[in-house]
mmCIF file of C-alpha atoms in Angstrom:
data_model
loop_
_atom_site.group_PDB
_atom_site.id
_atom_site.type_symbol
_atom_site.label_atom_id
_atom_site.label_comp_id
_atom_site.label_asym_id
_atom_site.label_seq_id
_atom_site.Cartn_x
_atom_site.Cartn_y
_atom_site.Cartn_z
ATOM 1 C CA MET A 1 197.685 40.263 75.290
ATOM 2 C CA LYS A 2 195.342 38.572 76.224
ATOM 3 C CA SER A 3 194.303 35.148 74.490
ATOM 4 C CA SER A 4 191.211 33.269 73.776
ATOM 5 C CA ILE A 5 190.170 30.457 75.679
ATOM 6 C CA ILE A 6 188.370 27.937 73.660
ATOM 7 C CA THR A 7 186.717 24.631 76.018
ATOM 8 C CA LYS A 8 184.617 22.462 74.145
ATOM 9 C CA GLU A 9 181.203 21.122 75.950
ATOM 10 C CA LYS A 10 178.948 18.746 74.961
ATOM 11 C CA VAL A 11 175.672 19.572 74.579
ATOM 12 C CA HIS A 12 172.467 17.390 74.897
ATOM 13 C CA ILE A 13 169.952 17.694 72.613
ATOM 14 C CA ASP A 14 166.771 15.659 72.215
ATOM 15 C CA THR A 15 165.505 14.391 69.181
ATOM 16 C CA THR A 16 161.955 13.154 71.152
ATOM 17 C CA ASP A 17 161.445 16.558 72.119
ATOM 18 C CA GLU A 18 162.465 18.986 69.066
ATOM 19 C CA ILE A 19 160.059 16.487 67.200
ATOM 20 C CA MET A 20 157.202 17.161 69.283
ATOM 21 C CA ILE A 21 158.017 20.622 69.405
ATOM 22 C CA LEU A 22 158.199 20.355 65.212
ATOM 23 C CA GLY A 23 154.953 19.100 64.819
ATOM 24 C CA LEU A 24 153.540 21.374 67.454
ATOM 25 C CA ARG A 25 153.911 24.572 65.477
ATOM 26 C CA THR A 26 153.285 22.501 62.348
ATOM 27 C CA GLY A 27 149.922 21.819 63.796
ATOM 28 C CA ALA A 28 149.243 25.519 64.740
ATOM 29 C CA VAL A 29 150.602 26.983 61.838
ATOM 30 C CA ILE A 30 148.176 24.343 59.594
ATOM 31 C CA CYS A 31 144.890 25.630 62.485
ATOM 32 C CA ALA A 32 145.698 29.595 62.361
ATOM 33 C CA LEU A 33 145.324 28.470 58.100
ATOM 34 C CA ILE A 34 142.843 26.735 58.057
ATOM 35 C CA GLY A 35 140.839 29.470 60.793
ATOM 36 C CA VAL A 36 141.725 32.118 58.505
ATOM 37 C CA TRP A 37 140.205 30.193 55.490
ATOM 38 C CA ALA A 38 137.553 29.597 57.431
ATOM 39 C CA LEU A 39 136.969 33.706 58.584
ATOM 40 C CA CYS A 40 137.157 34.256 54.635
ATOM 41 C CA SER A 41 134.978 32.613 53.959
ATOM 42 C CA LEU A 42 132.614 33.300 56.026
ATOM 43 C CA ALA A 43 132.946 37.026 55.095
ATOM 44 C CA ALA A 44 132.562 35.977 51.998
ATOM 45 C CA ALA A 45 129.235 34.615 52.282
ATOM 46 C CA VAL A 46 127.752 37.425 54.258
ATOM 47 C CA ILE A 47 128.572 39.808 51.596
ATOM 48 C CA GLN A 48 127.098 37.968 48.511
ATOM 49 C CA THR A 49 124.263 36.434 50.548
ATOM 50 C CA GLY A 50 123.216 38.965 53.040
ATOM 51 C CA PRO A 51 123.461 39.083 57.099
ATOM 52 C CA LEU A 52 119.685 38.000 57.436
ATOM 53 C CA ALA A 53 119.940 35.309 54.970
ATOM 54 C CA MET A 54 122.784 33.791 56.963
ATOM 55 C CA LEU A 55 121.128 34.129 60.157
ATOM 56 C CA ARG A 56 117.727 32.298 58.195
ATOM 57 C CA GLY A 57 120.093 29.886 56.775
ATOM 58 C CA TYR A 58 122.206 29.039 60.227
ATOM 59 C CA LEU A 59 119.271 28.806 62.240
ATOM 60 C CA THR A 60 117.286 26.494 59.738
ATOM 61 C CA ALA A 61 120.615 24.091 59.422
ATOM 62 C CA ILE A 62 120.471 24.251 63.351
ATOM 63 C CA THR A 63 117.079 23.724 64.143
ATOM 64 C CA GLY A 64 116.113 21.684 61.184
ATOM 65 C CA ILE A 65 113.026 23.997 60.355
#
């Protein structure tokens, strides 16, 4: 009969790295949500006003004319 051997091994966890990874992932998720919201808003504006009116408004905003 073989018996299992239990070994105790210390694992070093760097809390600074863990916090940085959490912050990076949280920031990436928030950026993705903002991007999805922006695309939905742009699509709604194109549907409501039409693509030509959107292009004219964009060019007016850029040039100021």
